Amino acid sequence: MNNNNEIKETSLRESLEEPVWGIVIPTYKRQNRLSECLHCLYCSVQQLETPVKIVIMDSSPTHDLAMTLRELVATWSEPVGVHYVHLPGVNQSVLRNEGLKRLKSEQIRYVLFLDSDIYLSEQALKICSDYLDEHEEIAALAPPLVSYAGGLHEETRRSFEYVIQRHE
């Protein structure tokens, strides 16, 4: 591999506890949206009683995002581990798969793929955790996603209506 395509990995924050949730966030040149995505994600993580590991997979041409992320996660107090991987020039599918590989060594119970321009509602992870704990036969859920205009995405409301009604 040449220097421009070299994988750079940085652990921005370690969790002392074994994570229950693993969250993979692929991104490409979305620094502002990613900051908001992570803020919403952190608010949702605070509702959980379990540790979380976040893997941010960045395919942007430059490695500029690491310092911004380091400053952001330094203010977090919950048991959240954050790992940043810079893998320039690859597509979203590769980023998701590579992010998932970085969770395999953990004893993760739940995995969430979250695009960097999606904002979770504050209760999203808690609702998903509770529902999955109650229904072990369920293998996948679509969490409540907040649209840019506010409110839930219509697709989320349709696919997640039963759980939303139970928690409103």
CSV table of N, CA and C in Angstrom, one decimal:
chain,number,residue,atom,x,y,z
A,1,MET,N,0.8,-1.2,0.0
A,1,MET,CA,0.0,0.0,0.0
A,1,MET,C,0.9,1.2,0.0
A,2,ASN,N,0.5,2.2,-0.8
A,2,ASN,CA,1.3,3.5,-0.7
A,2,ASN,C,0.8,4.3,0.4
A,3,ASN,N,1.5,5.4,0.7
A,3,ASN,CA,1.2,6.2,1.9
A,3,ASN,C,-0.2,6.9,1.9
A,4,ASN,N,-0.7,7.2,0.7
A,4,ASN,CA,-2.0,7.8,0.6
A,4,ASN,C,-3.1,6.8,1.0
A,5,ASN,N,-2.9,5.6,0.8
A,5,ASN,CA,-4.0,4.6,1.1
A,5,ASN,C,-3.7,3.8,2.4
A,6,GLU,N,-2.7,4.2,3.1
A,6,GLU,CA,-2.3,3.5,4.4
A,6,GLU,C,-3.5,3.6,5.4
A,7,ILE,N,-3.8,2.5,6.0
A,7,ILE,CA,-4.8,2.5,7.1
A,7,ILE,C,-4.2,3.1,8.4
A,8,LYS,N,-4.9,4.1,8.9
A,8,LYS,CA,-4.4,4.7,10.2
A,8,LYS,C,-5.5,4.5,11.2
A,9,GLU,N,-5.1,3.9,12.3
A,9,GLU,CA,-6.1,3.6,13.4
A,9,GLU,C,-5.6,4.3,14.6
A,10,THR,N,-6.6,4.9,15.3
A,10,THR,CA,-6.4,5.6,16.5
A,10,THR,C,-7.4,5.2,17.6
A,11,SER,N,-7.0,4.9,18.7
A,11,SER,CA,-8.0,4.7,19.8
A,11,SER,C,-8.1,6.0,20.5
A,12,LEU,N,-9.3,6.6,20.4
A,12,LEU,CA,-9.5,7.9,21.0
A,12,LEU,C,-10.0,7.9,22.4
A,13,ARG,N,-10.6,6.8,22.8
A,13,ARG,CA,-11.0,6.6,24.2
A,13,ARG,C,-11.3,5.2,24.5
A,14,GLU,N,-10.7,4.6,25.5
A,14,GLU,CA,-10.9,3.2,25.9
A,14,GLU,C,-12.0,3.2,27.0
A,15,SER,N,-12.8,2.1,26.9
A,15,SER,CA,-13.7,1.8,27.9
A,15,SER,C,-13.1,0.8,28.8
A,16,LEU,N,-13.3,0.9,30.1
A,16,LEU,CA,-12.7,-0.1,31.0
A,16,LEU,C,-13.5,-1.3,31.1
A,17,GLU,N,-14.8,-1.2,30.7
A,17,GLU,CA,-15.7,-2.4,30.7
A,17,GLU,C,-15.9,-3.0,29.3
A,18,GLU,N,-16.3,-4.2,29.3
A,18,GLU,CA,-16.5,-5.0,28.0
A,18,GLU,C,-17.8,-4.4,27.4
A,19,PRO,N,-17.7,-3.9,26.2
A,19,PRO,CA,-18.9,-3.3,25.6
A,19,PRO,C,-20.0,-4.3,25.2
A,20,VAL,N,-21.3,-3.9,25.4
A,20,VAL,CA,-22.4,-4.7,25.0
A,20,VAL,C,-22.9,-4.3,23.6
A,21,TRP,N,-22.8,-3.0,23.3
A,21,TRP,CA,-23.2,-2.4,22.0
A,21,TRP,C,-21.9,-2.1,21.3
A,22,GLY,N,-21.9,-2.4,20.0
A,22,GLY,CA,-20.9,-2.0,19.0
A,22,GLY,C,-21.5,-1.2,18.0
A,23,ILE,N,-21.0,0.0,17.7
A,23,ILE,CA,-21.6,0.9,16.8
A,23,ILE,C,-20.6,1.3,15.7
A,24,VAL,N,-20.9,1.0,14.5
A,24,VAL,CA,-20.0,1.3,13.3
A,24,VAL,C,-20.6,2.5,12.6
A,25,ILE,N,-19.7,3.6,12.4
A,25,ILE,CA,-20.2,4.8,11.7
A,25,ILE,C,-19.2,5.0,10.6
A,26,PRO,N,-19.7,4.7,9.3
A,26,PRO,CA,-18.9,5.1,8.1
A,26,PRO,C,-19.1,6.5,7.8
A,27,THR,N,-18.0,7.2,7.4
A,27,THR,CA,-18.2,8.6,7.0
A,27,THR,C,-17.2,9.0,5.9
A,28,TYR,N,-17.6,10.1,5.2
A,28,TYR,CA,-16.7,10.6,4.1
A,28,TYR,C,-17.0,12.1,4.1
A,29,LYS,N,-16.0,12.9,4.5
A,29,LYS,CA,-16.1,14.4,4.4
A,29,LYS,C,-17.4,14.9,5.0
A,30,ARG,N,-17.8,14.5,6.2
A,30,ARG,CA,-19.0,14.9,6.9
A,30,ARG,C,-18.7,15.3,8.3
A,31,GLN,N,-17.7,16.1,8.5
A,31,GLN,CA,-17.2,16.5,9.8
A,31,GLN,C,-18.3,17.1,10.7
A,32,ASN,N,-19.0,18.1,10.1
A,32,ASN,CA,-20.1,18.8,10.8
A,32,ASN,C,-21.2,17.8,11.2
A,33,ARG,N,-21.7,17.1,10.2
A,33,ARG,CA,-22.8,16.1,10.4
A,33,ARG,C,-22.4,15.1,11.4
A,34,LEU,N,-21.1,14.6,11.3
A,34,LEU,CA,-20.6,13.6,12.2
A,34,LEU,C,-20.6,14.1,13.6
A,35,SER,N,-20.2,15.3,13.8
A,35,SER,CA,-20.2,15.8,15.2
A,35,SER,C,-21.7,15.8,15.8
A,36,GLU,N,-22.6,16.2,15.0
A,36,GLU,CA,-24.0,16.2,15.5
A,36,GLU,C,-24.5,14.7,15.7
A,37,CYS,N,-24.1,13.9,14.7
A,37,CYS,CA,-24.5,12.4,14.9
A,37,CYS,C,-23.9,11.9,16.2
A,38,LEU,N,-22.7,12.2,16.5
A,38,LEU,CA,-22.1,11.7,17.7
A,38,LEU,C,-22.7,12.3,19.0
A,39,HIS,N,-23.0,13.6,18.9
A,39,HIS,CA,-23.7,14.2,20.0
A,39,HIS,C,-25.0,13.5,20.3
A,40,CYS,N,-25.8,13.2,19.3
A,40,CYS,CA,-27.1,12.5,19.5
A,40,CYS,C,-26.9,11.1,20.0
A,41,LEU,N,-25.9,10.4,19.4
A,41,LEU,CA,-25.5,9.1,19.8
A,41,LEU,C,-25.1,9.1,21.3
A,42,TYR,N,-24.3,10.0,21.7
A,42,TYR,CA,-23.9,10.1,23.1
A,42,TYR,C,-25.1,10.3,24.0
A,43,CYS,N,-26.0,11.1,23.6
A,43,CYS,CA,-27.2,11.3,24.4
A,43,CYS,C,-28.0,10.0,24.6
A,44,SER,N,-28.0,9.2,23.5
A,44,SER,CA,-28.7,8.0,23.5
A,44,SER,C,-28.0,7.0,24.4
A,45,VAL,N,-26.6,7.0,24.3
A,45,VAL,CA,-25.8,6.1,25.1
A,45,VAL,C,-26.0,6.3,26.6
A,46,GLN,N,-26.2,7.6,27.0
A,46,GLN,CA,-26.4,7.9,28.4
A,46,GLN,C,-27.6,7.3,29.0
A,47,GLN,N,-28.6,6.9,28.2
A,47,GLN,CA,-29.8,6.2,28.7
A,47,GLN,C,-29.6,4.7,28.9
A,48,LEU,N,-28.5,4.2,28.4
A,48,LEU,CA,-28.2,2.8,28.6
A,48,LEU,C,-27.5,2.6,30.0
A,49,GLU,N,-27.5,1.3,30.4
A,49,GLU,CA,-26.8,1.0,31.6
A,49,GLU,C,-25.6,0.0,31.2
A,50,THR,N,-25.2,0.0,30.0
A,50,THR,CA,-24.2,-0.9,29.5
A,50,THR,C,-23.1,-0.1,28.7
A,51,PRO,N,-21.9,-0.6,28.7
A,51,PRO,CA,-20.8,0.1,27.9
A,51,PRO,C,-21.0,-0.1,26.4
A,52,VAL,N,-20.4,0.8,25.7
A,52,VAL,CA,-20.6,0.9,24.2
A,52,VAL,C,-19.2,1.1,23.6
A,53,LYS,N,-19.0,0.5,22.4
A,53,LYS,CA,-17.8,0.7,21.6
A,53,LYS,C,-18.2,1.3,20.3
A,54,ILE,N,-17.7,2.4,19.9
A,54,ILE,CA,-18.0,3.1,18.7
A,54,ILE,C,-16.7,3.0,17.8
A,55,VAL,N,-16.9,2.6,16.5
A,55,VAL,CA,-15.9,2.5,15.6
A,55,VAL,C,-16.2,3.4,14.4
A,56,ILE,N,-15.5,4.5,14.3
A,56,ILE,CA,-15.7,5.5,13.2
A,56,ILE,C,-14.8,5.2,12.1
A,57,MET,N,-15.3,4.9,10.9
A,57,MET,CA,-14.6,4.5,9.7
A,57,MET,C,-14.6,5.6,8.7
A,58,ASP,N,-13.5,6.2,8.5
A,58,ASP,CA,-13.4,7.5,7.6
A,58,ASP,C,-12.7,7.2,6.3
A,59,SER,N,-13.4,7.4,5.2
A,59,SER,CA,-12.8,7.2,3.9
A,59,SER,C,-12.4,8.5,3.2
A,60,SER,N,-12.4,9.6,4.0
A,60,SER,CA,-12.0,10.9,3.4
A,60,SER,C,-10.5,10.9,3.0
A,61,PRO,N,-10.1,11.8,2.0
A,61,PRO,CA,-8.8,11.8,1.5
A,61,PRO,C,-7.7,12.1,2.6
A,62,THR,N,-8.1,13.0,3.6
A,62,THR,CA,-7.2,13.4,4.6
A,62,THR,C,-7.5,12.8,5.9
A,63,HIS,N,-6.6,12.9,6.9
A,63,HIS,CA,-6.7,12.3,8.2
A,63,HIS,C,-7.1,13.4,9.2
A,64,ASP,N,-7.8,14.4,8.8
A,64,ASP,CA,-8.0,15.6,9.7
A,64,ASP,C,-9.0,15.3,10.8
A,65,LEU,N,-9.9,14.4,10.6
A,65,LEU,CA,-11.0,14.2,11.6
A,65,LEU,C,-10.5,13.7,12.9
A,66,ALA,N,-9.4,13.0,13.0
A,66,ALA,CA,-9.0,12.4,14.3
A,66,ALA,C,-8.9,13.4,15.4
A,67,MET,N,-8.3,14.6,15.2
A,67,MET,CA,-8.1,15.5,16.3
A,67,MET,C,-9.4,16.1,16.7
A,68,THR,N,-10.3,16.4,15.8
A,68,THR,CA,-11.6,16.9,16.1
A,68,THR,C,-12.4,15.9,17.0
A,69,LEU,N,-12.3,14.6,16.6
A,69,LEU,CA,-13.0,13.6,17.4
A,69,LEU,C,-12.4,13.4,18.8
A,70,ARG,N,-11.1,13.5,18.8
A,70,ARG,CA,-10.4,13.3,20.1
A,70,ARG,C,-10.9,14.4,21.1
A,71,GLU,N,-11.0,15.6,20.6
A,71,GLU,CA,-11.5,16.7,21.5
A,71,GLU,C,-12.9,16.5,21.9
A,72,LEU,N,-13.8,16.0,21.0
A,72,LEU,CA,-15.2,15.8,21.3
A,72,LEU,C,-15.3,14.7,22.3
A,73,VAL,N,-14.7,13.6,22.1
A,73,VAL,CA,-15.0,12.4,23.0
A,73,VAL,C,-14.3,12.6,24.4
A,74,ALA,N,-13.3,13.5,24.5
A,74,ALA,CA,-12.7,13.8,25.7
A,74,ALA,C,-13.6,14.3,26.8
A,75,THR,N,-14.8,14.9,26.4
A,75,THR,CA,-15.7,15.4,27.3
A,75,THR,C,-16.8,14.4,27.8
A,76,TRP,N,-16.7,13.2,27.2
A,76,TRP,CA,-17.7,12.2,27.5
A,76,TRP,C,-17.4,11.5,28.8
A,77,SER,N,-18.4,11.2,29.6
A,77,SER,CA,-18.1,10.5,30.9
A,77,SER,C,-18.6,9.1,31.0
A,78,GLU,N,-19.5,8.7,30.1
A,78,GLU,CA,-20.0,7.3,30.1
A,78,GLU,C,-19.0,6.3,29.7
A,79,PRO,N,-19.2,5.0,30.0
A,79,PRO,CA,-18.3,4.0,29.6
A,79,PRO,C,-18.4,3.7,28.0
A,80,VAL,N,-17.7,4.6,27.3
A,80,VAL,CA,-17.8,4.5,25.8
A,80,VAL,C,-16.3,4.5,25.3
A,81,GLY,N,-16.1,3.4,24.5
A,81,GLY,CA,-14.8,3.3,23.8
A,81,GLY,C,-15.0,3.9,22.4
A,82,VAL,N,-14.0,4.6,21.9
A,82,VAL,CA,-14.1,5.2,20.6
A,82,VAL,C,-12.9,4.9,19.8
A,83,HIS,N,-13.0,4.3,18.7
A,83,HIS,CA,-11.9,3.9,17.8
A,83,HIS,C,-12.1,4.5,16.5
A,84,TYR,N,-11.1,5.2,16.0
A,84,TYR,CA,-11.1,5.9,14.7
A,84,TYR,C,-10.2,5.2,13.7
A,85,VAL,N,-10.7,4.9,12.5
A,85,VAL,CA,-10.0,4.2,11.4
A,85,VAL,C,-10.1,5.1,10.2
A,86,HIS,N,-8.9,5.5,9.7
A,86,HIS,CA,-8.9,6.3,8.4
A,86,HIS,C,-8.4,5.3,7.3
A,87,LEU,N,-9.4,5.1,6.4
A,87,LEU,CA,-9.1,4.2,5.3
A,87,LEU,C,-9.6,4.9,4.0
A,88,PRO,N,-8.7,5.7,3.4
A,88,PRO,CA,-9.1,6.6,2.3
A,88,PRO,C,-9.5,5.9,1.0
A,89,GLY,N,-10.5,6.5,0.4
A,89,GLY,CA,-10.9,6.0,-0.9
A,89,GLY,C,-11.7,4.7,-1.1
A,90,VAL,N,-12.2,4.2,0.0
A,90,VAL,CA,-13.1,3.0,-0.1
A,90,VAL,C,-14.5,3.4,0.0
A,91,ASN,N,-15.4,2.5,-0.4
A,91,ASN,CA,-16.8,2.8,-0.4
A,91,ASN,C,-17.5,2.4,1.0
A,92,GLN,N,-18.7,2.8,1.1
A,92,GLN,CA,-19.4,2.6,2.4
A,92,GLN,C,-19.5,1.1,2.8
A,93,SER,N,-19.7,0.2,1.9
A,93,SER,CA,-19.8,-1.2,2.2
A,93,SER,C,-18.5,-1.7,2.8
A,94,VAL,N,-17.4,-1.3,2.2
A,94,VAL,CA,-16.1,-1.7,2.8
A,94,VAL,C,-15.9,-1.1,4.2
A,95,LEU,N,-16.3,0.1,4.3
A,95,LEU,CA,-16.1,0.7,5.7
A,95,LEU,C,-17.0,0.0,6.7
A,96,ARG,N,-18.2,-0.4,6.4
A,96,ARG,CA,-19.0,-1.1,7.3
A,96,ARG,C,-18.4,-2.5,7.7
A,97,ASN,N,-18.0,-3.2,6.6
A,97,ASN,CA,-17.4,-4.5,6.9
A,97,ASN,C,-16.1,-4.4,7.7
A,98,GLU,N,-15.2,-3.4,7.4
A,98,GLU,CA,-14.0,-3.3,8.1
A,98,GLU,C,-14.3,-2.8,9.6
A,99,GLY,N,-15.3,-2.0,9.8
A,99,GLY,CA,-15.7,-1.6,11.1
A,99,GLY,C,-16.2,-2.8,11.9
A,100,LEU,N,-17.0,-3.7,11.3
A,100,LEU,CA,-17.5,-4.9,11.9
A,100,LEU,C,-16.4,-5.8,12.3
A,101,LYS,N,-15.3,-5.9,11.5
A,101,LYS,CA,-14.2,-6.7,11.8
A,101,LYS,C,-13.5,-6.2,13.1
A,102,ARG,N,-13.5,-4.9,13.4
A,102,ARG,CA,-12.9,-4.4,14.6
A,102,ARG,C,-13.7,-4.6,15.8
A,103,LEU,N,-14.9,-5.1,15.7
A,103,LEU,CA,-15.8,-5.4,16.8
A,103,LEU,C,-15.8,-6.9,17.1
A,104,LYS,N,-15.2,-7.7,16.2
A,104,LYS,CA,-15.3,-9.2,16.4
A,104,LYS,C,-14.5,-9.7,17.6
A,105,SER,N,-13.5,-9.0,18.0
A,105,SER,CA,-12.7,-9.5,19.2
A,105,SER,C,-13.4,-9.2,20.5
A,106,GLU,N,-14.4,-8.4,20.4
A,106,GLU,CA,-15.2,-8.0,21.6
A,106,GLU,C,-16.3,-9.0,21.8
A,107,GLN,N,-16.9,-9.0,23.0
A,107,GLN,CA,-18.1,-9.8,23.3
A,107,GLN,C,-19.3,-8.9,23.2
A,108,ILE,N,-19.5,-8.4,22.0
A,108,ILE,CA,-20.6,-7.5,21.7
A,108,ILE,C,-21.9,-8.3,21.5
A,109,ARG,N,-22.9,-7.8,22.1
A,109,ARG,CA,-24.2,-8.4,22.0
A,109,ARG,C,-25.1,-7.8,20.9
A,110,TYR,N,-24.9,-6.5,20.7
A,110,TYR,CA,-25.7,-5.8,19.7
A,110,TYR,C,-24.8,-4.9,18.8
A,111,VAL,N,-25.1,-4.9,17.5
A,111,VAL,CA,-24.3,-4.1,16.6
A,111,VAL,C,-25.3,-3.1,15.9
A,112,LEU,N,-24.9,-1.9,15.8
A,112,LEU,CA,-25.7,-0.8,15.1
A,112,LEU,C,-24.8,-0.2,14.0
A,113,PHE,N,-25.2,-0.2,12.8
A,113,PHE,CA,-24.6,0.5,11.7
A,113,PHE,C,-25.3,1.8,11.6
A,114,LEU,N,-24.6,2.9,11.8
A,114,LEU,CA,-25.2,4.3,11.8
A,114,LEU,C,-24.4,5.2,10.8
A,115,ASP,N,-25.1,5.7,9.8
A,115,ASP,CA,-24.5,6.6,8.9
A,115,ASP,C,-24.2,7.9,9.6
A,116,SER,N,-23.2,8.6,9.2
A,116,SER,CA,-22.7,9.8,9.9
A,116,SER,C,-23.7,11.0,9.7
A,117,ASP,N,-24.7,10.9,8.9
A,117,ASP,CA,-25.6,12.0,8.7
A,117,ASP,C,-27.0,11.6,9.3
A,118,ILE,N,-27.0,10.6,10.2
A,118,ILE,CA,-28.3,10.2,10.9
A,118,ILE,C,-28.1,10.5,12.3
A,119,TYR,N,-29.2,11.0,12.9
A,119,TYR,CA,-29.3,11.4,14.3
A,119,TYR,C,-30.2,10.5,15.0
A,120,LEU,N,-29.7,9.7,16.0
A,120,LEU,CA,-30.6,8.9,16.8
A,120,LEU,C,-31.4,9.7,17.8
A,121,SER,N,-32.6,9.3,18.1
A,121,SER,CA,-33.4,9.9,19.1
A,121,SER,C,-32.7,9.6,20.5
A,122,GLU,N,-33.0,10.3,21.5
A,122,GLU,CA,-32.4,10.1,22.8
A,122,GLU,C,-32.7,8.7,23.4
A,123,GLN,N,-33.8,8.2,23.1
A,123,GLN,CA,-34.2,6.9,23.7
A,123,GLN,C,-34.0,5.7,22.8
A,124,ALA,N,-33.4,6.0,21.6
A,124,ALA,CA,-33.3,4.9,20.6
A,124,ALA,C,-32.6,3.7,21.1
A,125,LEU,N,-31.4,3.8,21.6
A,125,LEU,CA,-30.7,2.6,22.0
A,125,LEU,C,-31.3,1.9,23.2
A,126,LYS,N,-31.9,2.6,24.1
A,126,LYS,CA,-32.6,2.1,25.2
A,126,LYS,C,-33.8,1.3,24.8
A,127,ILE,N,-34.6,1.9,23.8
A,127,ILE,CA,-35.8,1.2,23.3
A,127,ILE,C,-35.3,-0.1,22.6
A,128,CYS,N,-34.3,0.0,21.8
A,128,CYS,CA,-33.8,-1.2,21.1
A,128,CYS,C,-33.3,-2.3,22.1
A,129,SER,N,-32.5,-1.9,23.1
A,129,SER,CA,-32.0,-2.8,24.1
A,129,SER,C,-33.1,-3.5,24.8
A,130,ASP,N,-34.1,-2.7,25.3
A,130,ASP,CA,-35.2,-3.3,26.0
A,130,ASP,C,-36.0,-4.3,25.1
A,131,TYR,N,-36.2,-3.9,23.9
A,131,TYR,CA,-37.0,-4.8,23.0
A,131,TYR,C,-36.2,-6.0,22.7
A,132,LEU,N,-35.0,-5.9,22.4
A,132,LEU,CA,-34.2,-7.1,22.0
A,132,LEU,C,-34.0,-8.0,23.2
A,133,ASP,N,-33.9,-7.5,24.4
A,133,ASP,CA,-33.8,-8.3,25.6
A,133,ASP,C,-35.0,-9.1,25.9
A,134,GLU,N,-36.2,-8.5,25.6
A,134,GLU,CA,-37.5,-9.1,25.8
A,134,GLU,C,-37.8,-10.1,24.7
A,135,HIS,N,-37.2,-9.9,23.5
A,135,HIS,CA,-37.6,-10.8,22.3
A,135,HIS,C,-36.3,-11.4,21.7
A,136,GLU,N,-35.8,-12.4,22.3
A,136,GLU,CA,-34.5,-13.0,21.9
A,136,GLU,C,-34.6,-13.6,20.5
A,137,GLU,N,-35.9,-13.8,20.0
A,137,GLU,CA,-36.1,-14.4,18.7
A,137,GLU,C,-35.8,-13.3,17.6
A,138,ILE,N,-35.8,-12.1,17.9
A,138,ILE,CA,-35.6,-11.0,17.0
A,138,ILE,C,-34.1,-10.8,16.7
A,139,ALA,N,-33.7,-10.7,15.5
A,139,ALA,CA,-32.3,-10.6,15.1
A,139,ALA,C,-31.9,-9.2,14.7
A,140,ALA,N,-32.9,-8.4,14.2
A,140,ALA,CA,-32.6,-7.0,13.7
A,140,ALA,C,-33.7,-6.1,14.0
A,141,LEU,N,-33.4,-4.8,14.2
A,141,LEU,CA,-34.3,-3.8,14.4
A,141,LEU,C,-33.9,-2.5,13.6
A,142,ALA,N,-34.8,-1.7,13.3
A,142,ALA,CA,-34.5,-0.4,12.8
A,142,ALA,C,-34.8,0.7,13.9
A,143,PRO,N,-33.8,1.3,14.5
A,143,PRO,CA,-34.0,2.2,15.6
A,143,PRO,C,-34.7,3.5,15.1
A,144,PRO,N,-35.3,4.2,16.0
A,144,PRO,CA,-35.9,5.5,15.7
A,144,PRO,C,-34.9,6.5,15.2
A,145,LEU,N,-35.0,7.0,14.1
A,145,LEU,CA,-34.1,8.0,13.5
A,145,LEU,C,-34.7,9.3,13.4
A,146,VAL,N,-34.0,10.4,13.8
A,146,VAL,CA,-34.6,11.7,13.7
A,146,VAL,C,-34.2,12.3,12.4
A,147,SER,N,-35.1,12.9,11.7
A,147,SER,CA,-34.9,13.6,10.4
A,147,SER,C,-34.3,15.0,10.7
A,148,TYR,N,-33.7,15.5,9.7
A,148,TYR,CA,-33.1,16.9,9.8
A,148,TYR,C,-34.2,17.9,10.1
A,149,ALA,N,-35.4,17.7,9.6
A,149,ALA,CA,-36.6,18.6,9.9
A,149,ALA,C,-37.2,18.4,11.2
A,150,GLY,N,-36.7,17.4,12.0
A,150,GLY,CA,-37.3,17.1,13.3
A,150,GLY,C,-38.3,15.9,13.1
A,151,GLY,N,-38.6,15.3,14.2
A,151,GLY,CA,-39.6,14.1,14.1
A,151,GLY,C,-38.9,12.9,13.6
A,152,LEU,N,-39.6,11.8,13.5
A,152,LEU,CA,-39.0,10.5,13.1
A,152,LEU,C,-39.1,10.4,11.5
A,153,HIS,N,-38.1,9.8,10.9
A,153,HIS,CA,-38.2,9.5,9.5
A,153,HIS,C,-39.5,8.6,9.3
A,154,GLU,N,-40.2,8.8,8.2
A,154,GLU,CA,-41.4,8.0,8.0
A,154,GLU,C,-41.1,6.6,7.9
A,155,GLU,N,-40.0,6.2,7.3
A,155,GLU,CA,-39.6,4.8,7.1
A,155,GLU,C,-39.4,4.1,8.5
A,156,THR,N,-38.9,4.9,9.4
A,156,THR,CA,-38.6,4.4,10.8
A,156,THR,C,-40.0,4.2,11.5
A,157,ARG,N,-40.9,5.1,11.3
A,157,ARG,CA,-42.2,5.0,12.0
A,157,ARG,C,-42.9,3.8,11.5
A,158,ARG,N,-42.8,3.5,10.2
A,158,ARG,CA,-43.5,2.3,9.7
A,158,ARG,C,-42.9,1.0,10.2
A,159,SER,N,-41.6,0.9,10.2
A,159,SER,CA,-41.0,-0.3,10.5
A,159,SER,C,-40.8,-0.5,12.0
A,160,PHE,N,-41.0,0.5,12.8
A,160,PHE,CA,-40.7,0.4,14.2
A,160,PHE,C,-41.9,0.9,15.1
A,161,GLU,N,-43.1,0.9,14.4
A,161,GLU,CA,-44.3,1.5,15.0
A,161,GLU,C,-44.7,0.8,16.3
A,162,TYR,N,-44.6,-0.5,16.4
A,162,TYR,CA,-45.0,-1.2,17.6
A,162,TYR,C,-44.2,-0.8,18.8
A,163,VAL,N,-42.9,-0.8,18.6
A,163,VAL,CA,-42.0,-0.4,19.7
A,163,VAL,C,-42.2,1.0,20.1
A,164,ILE,N,-42.3,1.9,19.1
A,164,ILE,CA,-42.5,3.3,19.4
A,164,ILE,C,-43.7,3.6,20.3
A,165,GLN,N,-44.8,2.9,19.9
A,165,GLN,CA,-46.1,3.1,20.6
A,165,GLN,C,-45.9,2.6,22.1
A,166,ARG,N,-45.2,1.6,22.3
A,166,ARG,CA,-45.0,1.0,23.6
A,166,ARG,C,-44.2,2.0,24.5
A,167,HIS,N,-43.4,2.9,23.9
A,167,HIS,CA,-42.5,3.7,24.7
A,167,HIS,C,-42.8,5.2,24.6
A,168,GLU,N,-43.9,5.5,24.0
A,168,GLU,CA,-44.3,7.0,23.9
A,168,GLU,C,-45.1,7.4,25.1
